[in-house]
C-alpha cells in the first residue's frame, strides 16, 4: 500500500514505467523534481524562503512540512526515502480505525476531513495498487491490519 501511495504522490515516468521519485517537492501546488538528495534539499530550503511550510510537501509520500513538523528534525530529513515512508506509515496507522478498509485511511492520509477529495484520492491509489499487485490481491491487501 505504501508503494501505491508513493506512486500517487511522487510518481514519475522513467523508461516507460511509473516509479516513485524520492526527490520530489510540491510547492504551493507545483511539482518540482530534482536529480539528487542534495539538489532537492537545496530546493526545499529555497521553497521554505518562498512559501509557508504548510504549502510544501516533500519526498516519496509527499509529507507536509507544516502539518507534520513534529515528525522530523530537519526538513531535508523528509527526502530520505526510508524516513519519508516510515512517517507515511505512521500517519496511515493514525488514520486507520481497526476493522475498516485501509483505503479509508488512505483517503484521510490525503485529506483528514474526508469528502470528495479523499474519495478521488482513494480511487487513484486503489488503481495504482491494482496495477502493482493485481485487482483481487489489491482488494484483499486493503483489508489487512498493517499498511
CSV table of C-alpha atoms in Angstrom, one decimal:
chain,number,residue,atom,x,y,z
A,1,UNK,CA,0.0,0.0,0.0
A,2,UNK,CA,2.8,2.4,0.8
A,3,UNK,CA,4.2,1.8,-2.7
A,4,UNK,CA,0.8,2.7,-4.2
A,5,UNK,CA,0.7,5.9,-2.1
A,6,UNK,CA,4.2,6.8,-3.2
A,7,UNK,CA,3.2,6.3,-6.9
A,8,UNK,CA,0.3,8.6,-6.4
A,9,UNK,CA,2.3,11.2,-4.5
A,10,UNK,CA,5.6,11.3,-6.4
A,11,UNK,CA,5.2,9.1,-9.4
A,12,UNK,CA,7.4,9.9,-12.4
A,13,UNK,CA,7.6,8.2,-15.8
A,14,UNK,CA,11.1,6.8,-16.3
A,15,UNK,CA,11.9,4.3,-19.0
A,16,UNK,CA,8.2,3.9,-19.8
A,17,UNK,CA,7.3,3.0,-16.2
A,18,UNK,CA,5.8,5.0,-13.4
A,19,UNK,CA,8.1,5.0,-10.4
A,20,UNK,CA,8.0,6.9,-7.1
A,21,UNK,CA,10.6,9.7,-7.1
A,22,UNK,CA,12.3,10.4,-3.7
A,23,UNK,CA,13.4,13.9,-4.6
A,24,UNK,CA,10.0,15.4,-5.4
A,25,UNK,CA,8.6,18.6,-3.8
A,26,UNK,CA,5.2,20.1,-4.2
A,27,UNK,CA,5.5,23.8,-3.5
A,28,UNK,CA,2.2,25.7,-3.5
A,29,UNK,CA,0.6,23.2,-5.8
A,30,UNK,CA,3.6,23.0,-8.3
A,31,UNK,CA,5.6,19.8,-8.6
A,32,UNK,CA,9.4,20.2,-8.5
A,33,UNK,CA,11.6,17.3,-9.3
A,34,UNK,CA,15.3,17.0,-8.6
A,35,UNK,CA,18.1,14.7,-9.6
A,36,UNK,CA,19.7,14.1,-6.2
A,37,UNK,CA,19.1,14.5,-2.5
A,38,UNK,CA,21.5,17.5,-2.4
A,39,UNK,CA,19.6,19.3,-5.2
A,40,UNK,CA,16.3,18.5,-3.6
A,41,UNK,CA,17.5,19.7,-0.2
A,42,UNK,CA,18.7,23.0,-1.7
A,43,UNK,CA,15.3,23.3,-3.5
A,44,UNK,CA,13.5,22.6,-0.2
A,45,UNK,CA,15.4,25.3,1.6
A,46,UNK,CA,14.7,27.7,-1.2
A,47,UNK,CA,11.0,26.9,-1.1
A,48,UNK,CA,10.9,27.5,2.7
A,49,UNK,CA,12.0,31.0,2.0
A,50,UNK,CA,9.3,31.5,-0.6
A,51,UNK,CA,6.1,30.0,1.0
A,52,UNK,CA,4.9,28.8,4.4
A,53,UNK,CA,5.8,25.2,5.3
A,54,UNK,CA,2.1,24.2,5.1
A,55,UNK,CA,2.3,24.8,1.4
A,56,UNK,CA,5.2,22.4,0.9
A,57,UNK,CA,5.1,18.6,0.6
A,58,UNK,CA,8.4,16.6,0.3
A,59,UNK,CA,9.7,13.2,-0.7
A,60,UNK,CA,8.2,9.9,-1.8
A,61,UNK,CA,5.0,10.1,0.1
A,62,UNK,CA,4.8,13.9,0.0
A,63,UNK,CA,4.9,14.6,3.7
A,64,UNK,CA,3.6,18.2,4.5
A,65,UNK,CA,6.3,20.2,6.2
A,66,UNK,CA,3.9,22.4,8.2
A,67,UNK,CA,1.3,19.9,9.4
A,68,UNK,CA,3.9,17.1,10.1
A,69,UNK,CA,6.7,19.3,11.6
A,70,UNK,CA,6.6,17.2,14.8
A,71,UNK,CA,7.8,14.2,12.9
A,72,UNK,CA,11.2,15.4,11.7
A,73,UNK,CA,14.2,17.3,13.0
A,74,UNK,CA,15.3,19.0,9.7
A,75,UNK,CA,13.2,19.5,6.6
A,76,UNK,CA,15.7,17.6,4.4
A,77,UNK,CA,15.1,14.5,6.6
A,78,UNK,CA,11.9,14.1,4.6
A,79,UNK,CA,14.0,13.5,1.4
A,80,UNK,CA,15.4,10.3,2.9
A,81,UNK,CA,13.2,7.6,1.3
A,82,UNK,CA,13.2,5.3,4.4
A,83,UNK,CA,12.4,8.1,6.8
A,84,UNK,CA,9.7,9.5,4.5
A,85,UNK,CA,7.9,6.1,4.1
A,86,UNK,CA,8.2,5.5,7.9
A,87,UNK,CA,6.4,8.8,8.5
A,88,UNK,CA,3.8,7.9,5.9
A,89,UNK,CA,3.2,4.6,7.6
A,90,UNK,CA,2.8,6.4,11.0
A,91,UNK,CA,0.3,8.8,9.5
A,92,UNK,CA,-1.6,5.9,7.9
A,93,UNK,CA,-1.7,4.0,11.1
A,94,UNK,CA,-3.1,7.0,12.9
A,95,UNK,CA,-5.8,7.5,10.3
A,96,UNK,CA,-6.8,3.8,10.4
A,97,UNK,CA,-9.6,2.5,12.5
A,98,UNK,CA,-9.3,-1.2,13.4
A,99,UNK,CA,-11.6,-3.3,11.3
A,100,UNK,CA,-12.1,-0.8,8.5
A,101,UNK,CA,-10.7,-0.9,5.0
A,102,UNK,CA,-7.2,0.7,4.7
A,103,UNK,CA,-8.4,2.6,1.7
A,104,UNK,CA,-10.5,4.8,4.0
A,105,UNK,CA,-7.3,5.6,6.0
A,106,UNK,CA,-5.5,6.3,2.7
A,107,UNK,CA,-8.2,8.8,1.8
A,108,UNK,CA,-7.8,10.5,5.2
A,109,UNK,CA,-4.0,10.5,4.7
A,110,UNK,CA,-4.6,12.8,1.8
A,111,UNK,CA,-7.4,14.8,3.4
A,112,UNK,CA,-8.2,14.1,7.0
A,113,UNK,CA,-11.6,15.8,6.7
A,114,UNK,CA,-12.7,13.2,4.0
A,115,UNK,CA,-15.2,14.2,1.4
A,116,UNK,CA,-14.9,14.1,-2.4
A,117,UNK,CA,-11.1,14.9,-2.5
A,118,UNK,CA,-10.4,11.9,-0.2
A,119,UNK,CA,-12.7,9.7,-2.3
A,120,UNK,CA,-10.9,10.7,-5.5
A,121,UNK,CA,-7.5,10.0,-3.9
A,122,UNK,CA,-8.7,6.6,-2.6
A,123,UNK,CA,-9.7,5.6,-6.1
A,124,UNK,CA,-6.4,6.7,-7.6
A,125,UNK,CA,-4.3,4.9,-5.0
A,126,UNK,CA,-6.5,1.8,-5.4
A,127,UNK,CA,-5.8,1.8,-9.2
A,128,UNK,CA,-2.1,2.0,-8.6
A,129,UNK,CA,-2.4,-0.8,-6.1
A,130,UNK,CA,-4.3,-3.0,-8.5
A,131,UNK,CA,-1.7,-2.4,-11.2
A,132,UNK,CA,1.1,-3.4,-8.8
A,133,UNK,CA,-0.4,-6.5,-7.2
A,134,UNK,CA,-3.5,-7.3,-9.3
A,135,UNK,CA,-7.1,-6.4,-8.7
A,136,UNK,CA,-8.1,-9.3,-6.4
A,137,UNK,CA,-4.9,-9.1,-4.3
A,138,UNK,CA,-5.3,-5.3,-4.0
A,139,UNK,CA,-8.8,-5.7,-2.6
A,140,UNK,CA,-7.5,-8.3,-0.1
A,141,UNK,CA,-4.5,-6.2,0.9
A,142,UNK,CA,-6.5,-3.2,1.9
A,143,UNK,CA,-8.4,-5.2,4.4
A,144,UNK,CA,-5.3,-6.4,6.3
A,145,UNK,CA,-4.3,-4.9,9.6
A,146,UNK,CA,-1.0,-3.3,8.5
A,147,UNK,CA,-0.1,-0.7,5.8
